[in-house]
Amino acid sequence: MSKEYSPKDIEQKWQDIWDETGAFHASDDYTKPKYYALVEFPYPSGQGLHVGHPRPYTALDIIARKRRLQGYNVLYPMGWDAFGLPTENYAIKNKIHPKIVTANNVARFKGQLKSLGYSFDWSREINTTDPSYYKWTQWIFLKLYEKGLAYKSEMPINWCTSCKVGLANEEVVNGVCERCGSPVVRKVKSQWMLKITEYADRLIRDLDLVDYIEKVKVSQKNWIGRSEGAEVDFRLTGKDDVLRVYTTRPDTLFGATYMVISPEHPLIDKYKDELKNWDAVTEYREAAARKSDFERTELAKDKTGVCLDGITAVNPVTKKEIPIWISDYVLMSYGTGAIMAVPAHDERDWAFAKKFGLPIIEVVQGGNVEEAAFTDTETGILVNSDFLNGLEVKEAKQKITDWLTEQGIGHRKVNFKLRDWVFSRQRYWGEPIPIVHCEKCGFVPLPESELPLVLPEVESYMPTDNGESPLAAMKDWVKTTCPKCGGPAMRETDTMPQWAGSSWYFLLYTDPHNDREFASKEALDYWLPVAWYNGGMAHTTPHLLYSRFWHKFLYDQGLVPTPEPYQKRTSHGMILGENGEKMSKSRGNVVNPDDIVREFGADTLRTYEMFIGAFDLSASWSNEGVRGCRRFLDRVWKLQDMLTQEDGYSKGLETRVHETIKKVSQDYESLKFNTAIAAMMALVNDFYKAGRVTRGEYRTLLILLNPVAPHITEELFELAGFEGRIFTSSWPEWEEAKTVEKTVEIAVQIGGKVKATLMVGLDDEQSAIREKVMTIPAIANALAGRNIIKEIYVKGRIYNIVAK
RNA sequence: GCAGUCGUGGCGGAAUUGGCAUACGCGCUAGACUAAGGAUCUAGUCCGGGUUUCUGGGUAGGGGUUCAAGUCCCCUCGACUGCACCA
């Protein structure tokens, strides 16, 4: 009898062996076939590892380990995205320097990750808060500045009232701060901005080059929000001036019965003197300005507005005079801040027109515009539209846009929802922006030789209410000399956002110890693009989009070899508490991975998290489920006692083994870990039923299971006396011909109902099977006195007889 | 409101993509081993009626296509996830 399975005794042992032998170090031999597997590096929070973390890490660990066994040079790295607010807040509360907090958290995280036995190449560990790291973050920022893609601008930004920090659009969710849930208000500040909009088109177009799960592509497209339409100029009645609008439906121009401009539109002040209802207009504008974004969207459905009494516009095709309204449903930040309203064919315009009794003119036939706006663009035919009558929407768009262009009053136009990236944060724990403000020269970038610009030690990390970073209080540091003219200058005191360091970290892993450049050309050429990148859905818009943007920029500068950073992107589901709710301290349903490792072992935790359900869906934790996975590993352990001396596969189980190799190999690739594990459980059950397992079968099982449960399988491999280690072995092959049984049981149906089963040879002819079928008593009885109309045989599956 | 995904035992979830629904795991029941079992092994477990070999129903509800539907089409209900006045 073998001794009992005790994870405690073997897991540390194998982790040490992997460390000492450098088993998982990626090789710098660039002639080998390579594979770059990547998981999002964590933010090392004070709470330590959450059971959610191991899910994606284990999944790609499985891929990485399998690839190594298949002969690839695998890069599977790990690091720390360590700048960020929680660390800073913790530092403030406990009066410890963020650097120390970070170091402690990293040590904790690293210990936890190591205890789970991941095959990360720890020799390539990186940390975004190391000056040697952020030197290159600053360097890339300066490149962006040099190329005109970083600029400073006075503009209203999203300001979190609690974090006291400006936020990017991507960080505002439903009008509140993504991180703390506090209200976000508008605050005019001078901000560093990155011109991500310059790349909007390519960020959409190049999604065709990559293999991302559909959900991710869709949300990237939605966020960028490309729309095709036209800009059209409406002449103001009796004036030599125009009001320019943007529309995606130029075909409905004949139905434009009024116009709406945003309350912030400059036209209002320009014609202030001619407005007879200035008081009402002012009141409306002030009310709109007071509303936060949140309120503006909350009250979305109820339309409000004021008609400008004193100026009107002329519809360029109907020549009719139409009123101009102001309303906050038109946003100054999109298009031209003005629209032509076509109530018959736009839901918002329809609601507005109904409320204020404005005319609704049908120009596309197909609905009842008195009941609702008809917005279908596929089926409608143009009416009431002079030279557009009878055309389909698509043709009409084309024709009217050409006509507007000829007349010089309009042109084709593409717009995006995407805004430039607000890149300044008024906090301490981030990368300093390497720019000085010189009285004479304006903004001057630091020369490369002065990088990194290291974060100075400050007395207090507290942010201030006046919207200045804690660095602003460091008068000695702020006061400096201009690198260009030597005159007096001030340093920029805002820092970069959390997303800066993570926008390029995957490049550094390819060559992490290089101090001349962020990574050598050879390393980048060899390793890029990342073959498989897994990360949370929550990072689809900020991180994934930002890093694609930076990568494309670097590509344009000839600094990276590929237009896209990641070839494949997948996403994992969340792990919920036992009650099906999100895990949180306040709900009291948090599971600590350390406890699971202590009680059941790392292999059990890994197996369970992979078995819990479909990888991309959220799943609820179950302690009983964990126990079941431990039971499975116990059963694998005890197979030792059933081991025979034969090397190959036994006759009775040969097909089962080949079938399982195929299933497991394919399921790992498509993230169906739950069914891969189920297949191995079923195989183990078969061994138990047989009461024996050959050495050949056993060895194959151990290698198949190794990526999921690496410690126990290495131990059993050694105990059985197989040559070498699993990590130096190779992945088993299956023979297609041997994956299917030659004799199979088929169902015999009459009219689609199963009446009997029958053993047949897989390659038997239908006629031979028919003979056997007809001799089955149940079938013969059921068919007595009936006419057979049709017979269908599906090879190896079913024999169906249709009778009347 | 719009878009998308989904709805399968007591529970987590399978189903070669149109071919014997409920694999695998949990839980439960019985038996074996045992001083003992919250360990292990064996057997059973979709629901109802007869219980040996039978029989009817069954994948949210309703309708349809098909020899055959969890899978395809239409409607209704419910859940989840995005987006949310982007003209």
mmCIF file of N, CA and C in Angstrom, chain A residues 349-444:
data_model
loop_
_atom_site.group_PDB
_atom_site.id
_atom_site.type_symbol
_atom_site.label_atom_id
_atom_site.label_comp_id
_atom_site.label_asym_id
_atom_site.label_seq_id
_atom_site.Cartn_x
_atom_site.Cartn_y
_atom_site.Cartn_z
ATOM 1 N N ASP A 349 -36.033 63.126 -31.308
ATOM 2 C CA ASP A 349 -36.668 64.276 -31.945
ATOM 3 C C ASP A 349 -38.182 64.138 -31.907
ATOM 4 N N TRP A 350 -38.654 62.896 -32.060
ATOM 5 C CA TRP A 350 -40.094 62.636 -32.043
ATOM 6 C C TRP A 350 -40.678 63.000 -30.681
ATOM 7 N N ALA A 351 -40.008 62.520 -29.611
ATOM 8 C CA ALA A 351 -40.484 62.810 -28.256
ATOM 9 C C ALA A 351 -40.492 64.312 -28.009
ATOM 10 N N PHE A 352 -39.463 64.972 -28.486
ATOM 11 C CA PHE A 352 -39.335 66.423 -28.309
ATOM 12 C C PHE A 352 -40.440 67.167 -29.065
ATOM 13 N N ALA A 353 -40.667 66.735 -30.301
ATOM 14 C CA ALA A 353 -41.675 67.398 -31.129
ATOM 15 C C ALA A 353 -43.075 67.198 -30.562
ATOM 16 N N LYS A 354 -43.349 66.004 -30.061
ATOM 17 C CA LYS A 354 -44.651 65.725 -29.461
ATOM 18 C C LYS A 354 -44.872 66.631 -28.250
ATOM 19 N N LYS A 355 -43.814 66.769 -27.455
ATOM 20 C CA LYS A 355 -43.953 67.558 -26.243
ATOM 21 C C LYS A 355 -44.205 69.032 -26.552
ATOM 22 N N PHE A 356 -43.523 69.529 -27.569
ATOM 23 C CA PHE A 356 -43.617 70.977 -27.836
ATOM 24 C C PHE A 356 -44.489 71.303 -29.054
ATOM 25 N N GLY A 357 -45.203 70.302 -29.575
ATOM 26 C CA GLY A 357 -46.137 70.549 -30.670
ATOM 27 C C GLY A 357 -45.485 71.002 -31.958
ATOM 28 N N LEU A 358 -44.343 70.407 -32.280
ATOM 29 C CA LEU A 358 -43.640 70.775 -33.517
ATOM 30 C C LEU A 358 -44.072 69.842 -34.652
ATOM 31 N N PRO A 359 -44.018 70.329 -35.894
ATOM 32 C CA PRO A 359 -44.517 69.507 -37.006
ATOM 33 C C PRO A 359 -43.673 68.257 -37.268
ATOM 34 N N ILE A 360 -44.397 67.192 -37.609
ATOM 35 C CA ILE A 360 -43.744 65.922 -37.915
ATOM 36 C C ILE A 360 -44.057 65.593 -39.366
ATOM 37 N N ILE A 361 -43.036 65.550 -40.201
ATOM 38 C CA ILE A 361 -43.265 65.291 -41.625
ATOM 39 C C ILE A 361 -42.602 63.987 -42.026
ATOM 40 N N GLU A 362 -43.422 63.063 -42.551
ATOM 41 C CA GLU A 362 -42.890 61.773 -42.963
ATOM 42 C C GLU A 362 -42.118 61.910 -44.268
ATOM 43 N N VAL A 363 -40.863 61.427 -44.271
ATOM 44 C CA VAL A 363 -40.118 61.418 -45.529
ATOM 45 C C VAL A 363 -39.620 60.032 -45.901
ATOM 46 N N VAL A 364 -39.795 59.088 -44.980
ATOM 47 C CA VAL A 364 -39.502 57.687 -45.316
ATOM 48 C C VAL A 364 -40.745 56.884 -44.979
ATOM 49 N N GLN A 365 -41.251 56.191 -46.014
ATOM 50 C CA GLN A 365 -42.483 55.464 -45.835
ATOM 51 C C GLN A 365 -42.232 54.108 -45.167
ATOM 52 N N GLY A 366 -43.158 53.647 -44.368
ATOM 53 C CA GLY A 366 -43.002 52.315 -43.776
ATOM 54 C C GLY A 366 -43.619 52.219 -42.391
ATOM 55 N N GLY A 367 -43.802 53.321 -41.736
ATOM 56 C CA GLY A 367 -44.399 53.258 -40.398
ATOM 57 C C GLY A 367 -45.529 54.250 -40.291
ATOM 58 N N ASN A 368 -45.987 54.448 -39.070
ATOM 59 C CA ASN A 368 -46.983 55.470 -38.826
ATOM 60 C C ASN A 368 -46.346 56.521 -37.925
ATOM 61 N N VAL A 369 -45.935 57.638 -38.533
ATOM 62 C CA VAL A 369 -45.135 58.602 -37.787
ATOM 63 C C VAL A 369 -45.944 59.401 -36.776
ATOM 64 N N GLU A 370 -47.278 59.227 -36.806
ATOM 65 C CA GLU A 370 -48.071 59.871 -35.752
ATOM 66 C C GLU A 370 -47.983 59.058 -34.470
ATOM 67 N N GLU A 371 -47.730 57.753 -34.619
ATOM 68 C CA GLU A 371 -47.659 56.853 -33.471
ATOM 69 C C GLU A 371 -46.253 56.765 -32.879
ATOM 70 N N ALA A 372 -45.274 56.729 -33.751
ATOM 71 C CA ALA A 372 -43.895 56.566 -33.298
ATOM 72 C C ALA A 372 -42.949 56.951 -34.424
ATOM 73 N N ALA A 373 -41.729 57.261 -34.053
ATOM 74 C CA ALA A 373 -40.728 57.565 -35.071
ATOM 75 C C ALA A 373 -40.416 56.289 -35.849
ATOM 76 N N PHE A 374 -40.294 56.398 -37.162
ATOM 77 C CA PHE A 374 -39.944 55.244 -37.984
ATOM 78 C C PHE A 374 -38.455 55.321 -38.306
ATOM 79 N N THR A 375 -37.680 54.439 -37.674
ATOM 80 C CA THR A 375 -36.227 54.597 -37.767
ATOM 81 C C THR A 375 -35.556 53.514 -38.601
ATOM 82 N N ASP A 376 -36.358 52.608 -39.145
ATOM 83 C CA ASP A 376 -35.804 51.523 -39.955
ATOM 84 C C ASP A 376 -35.129 52.086 -41.213
ATOM 85 N N THR A 377 -33.893 51.622 -41.452
ATOM 86 C CA THR A 377 -33.199 52.138 -42.639
ATOM 87 C C THR A 377 -33.102 51.077 -43.733
ATOM 88 N N GLU A 378 -33.677 49.907 -43.476
ATOM 89 C CA GLU A 378 -33.541 48.811 -44.442
ATOM 90 C C GLU A 378 -34.679 48.803 -45.455
ATOM 91 N N THR A 379 -35.915 49.050 -44.968
ATOM 92 C CA THR A 379 -37.080 48.795 -45.812
ATOM 93 C C THR A 379 -37.740 50.051 -46.394
ATOM 94 N N GLY A 380 -37.453 51.196 -45.790
ATOM 95 C CA GLY A 380 -38.214 52.390 -46.165
ATOM 96 C C GLY A 380 -37.936 52.930 -47.575
ATOM 97 N N ILE A 381 -38.928 53.658 -48.096
ATOM 98 C CA ILE A 381 -38.807 54.333 -49.397
ATOM 99 C C ILE A 381 -39.065 55.825 -49.163
ATOM 100 N N LEU A 382 -38.247 56.663 -49.797
ATOM 101 C CA LEU A 382 -38.347 58.108 -49.595
ATOM 102 C C LEU A 382 -39.620 58.686 -50.223
ATOM 103 N N VAL A 383 -40.284 59.587 -49.465
ATOM 104 C CA VAL A 383 -41.454 60.319 -49.970
ATOM 105 C C VAL A 383 -41.330 61.784 -49.527
ATOM 106 N N ASN A 384 -42.172 62.629 -50.087
ATOM 107 C CA ASN A 384 -42.172 64.056 -49.727
ATOM 108 C C ASN A 384 -40.791 64.683 -49.817
ATOM 109 N N SER A 385 -39.946 64.149 -50.712
ATOM 110 C CA SER A 385 -38.565 64.591 -50.726
ATOM 111 C C SER A 385 -38.068 64.946 -52.119
ATOM 112 N N ASP A 386 -38.985 65.460 -52.956
ATOM 113 C CA ASP A 386 -38.574 65.982 -54.257
ATOM 114 C C ASP A 386 -37.701 64.995 -55.029
ATOM 115 N N PHE A 387 -36.450 65.350 -55.240
ATOM 116 C CA PHE A 387 -35.607 64.513 -56.101
ATOM 117 C C PHE A 387 -35.142 63.212 -55.442
ATOM 118 N N LEU A 388 -35.498 63.013 -54.176
ATOM 119 C CA LEU A 388 -35.135 61.754 -53.518
ATOM 120 C C LEU A 388 -36.288 60.754 -53.537
ATOM 121 N N ASN A 389 -37.460 61.205 -53.921
ATOM 122 C CA ASN A 389 -38.636 60.341 -53.867
ATOM 123 C C ASN A 389 -38.427 59.026 -54.599
ATOM 124 N N GLY A 390 -38.886 57.947 -53.943
ATOM 125 C CA GLY A 390 -38.816 56.630 -54.572
ATOM 126 C C GLY A 390 -37.528 55.881 -54.293
ATOM 127 N N LEU A 391 -36.528 56.575 -53.762
ATOM 128 C CA LEU A 391 -35.259 55.903 -53.489
ATOM 129 C C LEU A 391 -35.313 55.150 -52.164
ATOM 130 N N GLU A 392 -34.407 54.163 -52.040
ATOM 131 C CA GLU A 392 -34.229 53.520 -50.741
ATOM 132 C C GLU A 392 -33.322 54.408 -49.907
ATOM 133 N N VAL A 393 -33.366 54.192 -48.581
ATOM 134 C CA VAL A 393 -32.606 55.037 -47.660
ATOM 135 C C VAL A 393 -31.126 55.113 -48.050
ATOM 136 N N LYS A 394 -30.571 53.953 -48.353
ATOM 137 C CA LYS A 394 -29.140 53.899 -48.647
ATOM 138 C C LYS A 394 -28.802 54.758 -49.885
ATOM 139 N N GLU A 395 -29.624 54.617 -50.924
ATOM 140 C CA GLU A 395 -29.394 55.391 -52.145
ATOM 141 C C GLU A 395 -29.583 56.885 -51.893
ATOM 142 N N ALA A 396 -30.620 57.172 -51.098
ATOM 143 C CA ALA A 396 -30.939 58.573 -50.818
ATOM 144 C C ALA A 396 -29.805 59.256 -50.072
ATOM 145 N N LYS A 397 -29.193 58.527 -49.134
ATOM 146 C CA LYS A 397 -28.066 59.089 -48.376
ATOM 147 C C LYS A 397 -26.956 59.496 -49.333
ATOM 148 N N GLN A 398 -26.671 58.595 -50.240
ATOM 149 C CA GLN A 398 -25.625 58.812 -51.225
ATOM 150 C C GLN A 398 -25.929 60.055 -52.065
ATOM 151 N N LYS A 399 -27.153 60.088 -52.592
ATOM 152 C CA LYS A 399 -27.534 61.135 -53.531
ATOM 153 C C LYS A 399 -27.550 62.517 -52.876
ATOM 154 N N ILE A 400 -28.129 62.583 -51.675
ATOM 155 C CA ILE A 400 -28.235 63.892 -51.026
ATOM 156 C C ILE A 400 -26.859 64.400 -50.610
ATOM 157 N N THR A 401 -25.985 63.461 -50.169
ATOM 158 C CA THR A 401 -24.651 63.886 -49.745
ATOM 159 C C THR A 401 -23.875 64.427 -50.944
ATOM 160 N N ASP A 402 -23.999 63.761 -52.078
ATOM 161 C CA ASP A 402 -23.347 64.255 -53.296
ATOM 162 C C ASP A 402 -23.888 65.648 -53.657
ATOM 163 N N TRP A 403 -25.207 65.772 -53.543
ATOM 164 C CA TRP A 403 -25.856 67.042 -53.893
ATOM 165 C C TRP A 403 -25.367 68.172 -52.969
ATOM 166 N N LEU A 404 -25.314 67.873 -51.664
ATOM 167 C CA LEU A 404 -24.860 68.877 -50.689
ATOM 168 C C LEU A 404 -23.416 69.291 -50.982
ATOM 169 N N THR A 405 -22.618 68.306 -51.360
ATOM 170 C CA THR A 405 -21.217 68.589 -51.656
ATOM 171 C C THR A 405 -21.103 69.508 -52.877
ATOM 172 N N GLU A 406 -21.891 69.182 -53.911
ATOM 173 C CA GLU A 406 -21.901 70.021 -55.126
ATOM 174 C C GLU A 406 -22.313 71.457 -54.813
ATOM 175 N N GLN A 407 -23.318 71.573 -53.945
ATOM 176 C CA GLN A 407 -23.834 72.899 -53.597
ATOM 177 C C GLN A 407 -22.899 73.651 -52.651
ATOM 178 N N GLY A 408 -21.915 72.926 -52.104
ATOM 179 C CA GLY A 408 -20.989 73.570 -51.168
ATOM 180 C C GLY A 408 -21.607 73.826 -49.816
ATOM 181 N N ILE A 409 -22.667 73.093 -49.462
ATOM 182 C CA ILE A 409 -23.281 73.310 -48.150
ATOM 183 C C ILE A 409 -23.246 72.057 -47.279
ATOM 184 N N GLY A 410 -22.438 71.095 -47.669
ATOM 185 C CA GLY A 410 -22.348 69.894 -46.838
ATOM 186 C C GLY A 410 -21.288 68.952 -47.366
ATOM 187 N N HIS A 411 -20.966 67.955 -46.566
ATOM 188 C CA HIS A 411 -19.978 66.950 -46.980
ATOM 189 C C HIS A 411 -20.061 65.738 -46.064
ATOM 190 N N ARG A 412 -19.514 64.645 -46.575
ATOM 191 C CA ARG A 412 -19.450 63.411 -45.796
ATOM 192 C C ARG A 412 -18.610 63.631 -44.539
ATOM 193 N N LYS A 413 -18.961 62.937 -43.438
ATOM 194 C CA LYS A 413 -18.197 63.121 -42.207
ATOM 195 C C LYS A 413 -18.303 61.877 -41.320
ATOM 196 N N VAL A 414 -17.167 61.495 -40.769
ATOM 197 C CA VAL A 414 -17.154 60.377 -39.818
ATOM 198 C C VAL A 414 -16.926 60.946 -38.428
ATOM 199 N N ASN A 415 -17.699 60.520 -37.468
ATOM 200 C CA ASN A 415 -17.525 60.968 -36.082
ATOM 201 C C ASN A 415 -17.278 59.796 -35.149
ATOM 202 N N PHE A 416 -16.656 60.090 -34.041
ATOM 203 C CA PHE A 416 -16.391 59.068 -33.026
ATOM 204 C C PHE A 416 -16.893 59.534 -31.671
ATOM 205 N N LYS A 417 -17.319 58.556 -30.874
ATOM 206 C CA LYS A 417 -17.687 58.873 -29.491
ATOM 207 C C LYS A 417 -16.438 59.010 -28.633
ATOM 208 N N LEU A 418 -15.410 58.301 -29.015
ATOM 209 C CA LEU A 418 -14.167 58.311 -28.260
ATOM 210 C C LEU A 418 -13.632 59.731 -28.076
ATOM 211 N N ARG A 419 -13.249 60.051 -26.850
ATOM 212 C CA ARG A 419 -12.632 61.356 -26.554
ATOM 213 C C ARG A 419 -11.156 61.150 -26.274
ATOM 214 N N ASP A 420 -10.386 62.200 -26.311
ATOM 215 C CA ASP A 420 -8.981 62.082 -25.958
ATOM 216 C C ASP A 420 -8.850 61.672 -24.493
ATOM 217 N N TRP A 421 -7.709 61.085 -24.184
ATOM 218 C CA TRP A 421 -7.491 60.441 -22.883
ATOM 219 C C TRP A 421 -6.938 61.461 -21.888
ATOM 220 N N VAL A 422 -7.703 61.740 -20.838
ATOM 221 C CA VAL A 422 -7.237 62.650 -19.789
ATOM 222 C C VAL A 422 -6.129 61.938 -19.009
ATOM 223 N N PHE A 423 -4.929 62.475 -19.096
ATOM 224 C CA PHE A 423 -3.755 61.731 -18.644
ATOM 225 C C PHE A 423 -3.159 62.269 -17.350
ATOM 226 N N SER A 424 -3.751 63.317 -16.769
ATOM 227 C CA SER A 424 -3.199 63.882 -15.526
ATOM 228 C C SER A 424 -3.960 63.361 -14.320
ATOM 229 N N ARG A 425 -3.199 63.055 -13.267
ATOM 230 C CA ARG A 425 -3.841 62.709 -11.999
ATOM 231 C C ARG A 425 -3.205 63.565 -10.916
ATOM 232 N N GLN A 426 -4.057 64.066 -10.002
ATOM 233 C CA GLN A 426 -3.550 64.980 -8.981
ATOM 234 C C GLN A 426 -3.198 64.189 -7.727
ATOM 235 N N ARG A 427 -2.346 63.176 -7.895
ATOM 236 C CA ARG A 427 -2.016 62.321 -6.769
ATOM 237 C C ARG A 427 -0.514 62.097 -6.720
ATOM 238 N N TYR A 428 -0.080 61.448 -5.624
ATOM 239 C CA TYR A 428 1.348 61.239 -5.422
ATOM 240 C C TYR A 428 1.846 59.956 -6.085
ATOM 241 N N TRP A 429 1.156 58.858 -5.845
ATOM 242 C CA TRP A 429 1.708 57.545 -6.165
ATOM 243 C C TRP A 429 1.492 57.160 -7.637
ATOM 244 N N GLY A 430 2.204 57.871 -8.499
ATOM 245 C CA GLY A 430 2.136 57.605 -9.929
ATOM 246 C C GLY A 430 3.422 58.094 -10.564
ATOM 247 N N GLU A 431 3.564 57.854 -11.846
ATOM 248 C CA GLU A 431 4.779 58.283 -12.537
ATOM 249 C C GLU A 431 4.761 59.803 -12.702
ATOM 250 N N PRO A 432 5.820 60.499 -12.268
ATOM 251 C CA PRO A 432 5.885 61.939 -12.531
ATOM 252 C C PRO A 432 5.918 62.201 -14.040
ATOM 253 N N ILE A 433 5.247 63.264 -14.444
ATOM 254 C CA ILE A 433 5.244 63.623 -15.865
ATOM 255 C C ILE A 433 6.501 64.446 -16.149
ATOM 256 N N PRO A 434 7.361 63.979 -17.037
ATOM 257 C CA PRO A 434 8.701 64.555 -17.194
ATOM 258 C C PRO A 434 8.723 65.807 -18.070
ATOM 259 N N ILE A 435 7.995 66.815 -17.610
ATOM 260 C CA ILE A 435 7.889 68.060 -18.379
ATOM 261 C C ILE A 435 8.111 69.217 -17.414
ATOM 262 N N VAL A 436 8.786 70.277 -17.855
ATOM 263 C CA VAL A 436 8.848 71.485 -17.027
ATOM 264 C C VAL A 436 8.173 72.638 -17.776
ATOM 265 N N HIS A 437 7.676 73.585 -16.980
ATOM 266 C CA HIS A 437 7.065 74.774 -17.564
ATOM 267 C C HIS A 437 8.068 75.909 -17.409
ATOM 268 N N CYS A 438 8.564 76.378 -18.524
ATOM 269 C CA CYS A 438 9.537 77.462 -18.488
ATOM 270 C C CYS A 438 8.820 78.758 -18.855
ATOM 271 N N GLU A 439 9.152 79.815 -18.113
ATOM 272 C CA GLU A 439 8.486 81.087 -18.393
ATOM 273 C C GLU A 439 8.714 81.528 -19.832
ATOM 274 N N LYS A 440 9.927 81.266 -20.314
ATOM 275 C CA LYS A 440 10.275 81.725 -21.668
ATOM 276 C C LYS A 440 9.889 80.716 -22.754
ATOM 277 N N CYS A 441 10.224 79.428 -22.494
ATOM 278 C CA CYS A 441 10.085 78.436 -23.566
ATOM 279 C C CYS A 441 8.763 77.677 -23.547
ATOM 280 N N GLY A 442 7.966 77.892 -22.510
ATOM 281 C CA GLY A 442 6.724 77.118 -22.436
ATOM 282 C C GLY A 442 7.005 75.712 -21.919
ATOM 283 N N PHE A 443 6.272 74.714 -22.441
ATOM 284 C CA PHE A 443 6.495 73.329 -22.001
ATOM 285 C C PHE A 443 7.784 72.812 -22.606
ATOM 286 N N VAL A 444 8.633 72.264 -21.745
ATOM 287 C CA VAL A 444 9.894 71.707 -22.238
ATOM 288 C C VAL A 444 10.045 70.297 -21.681
#
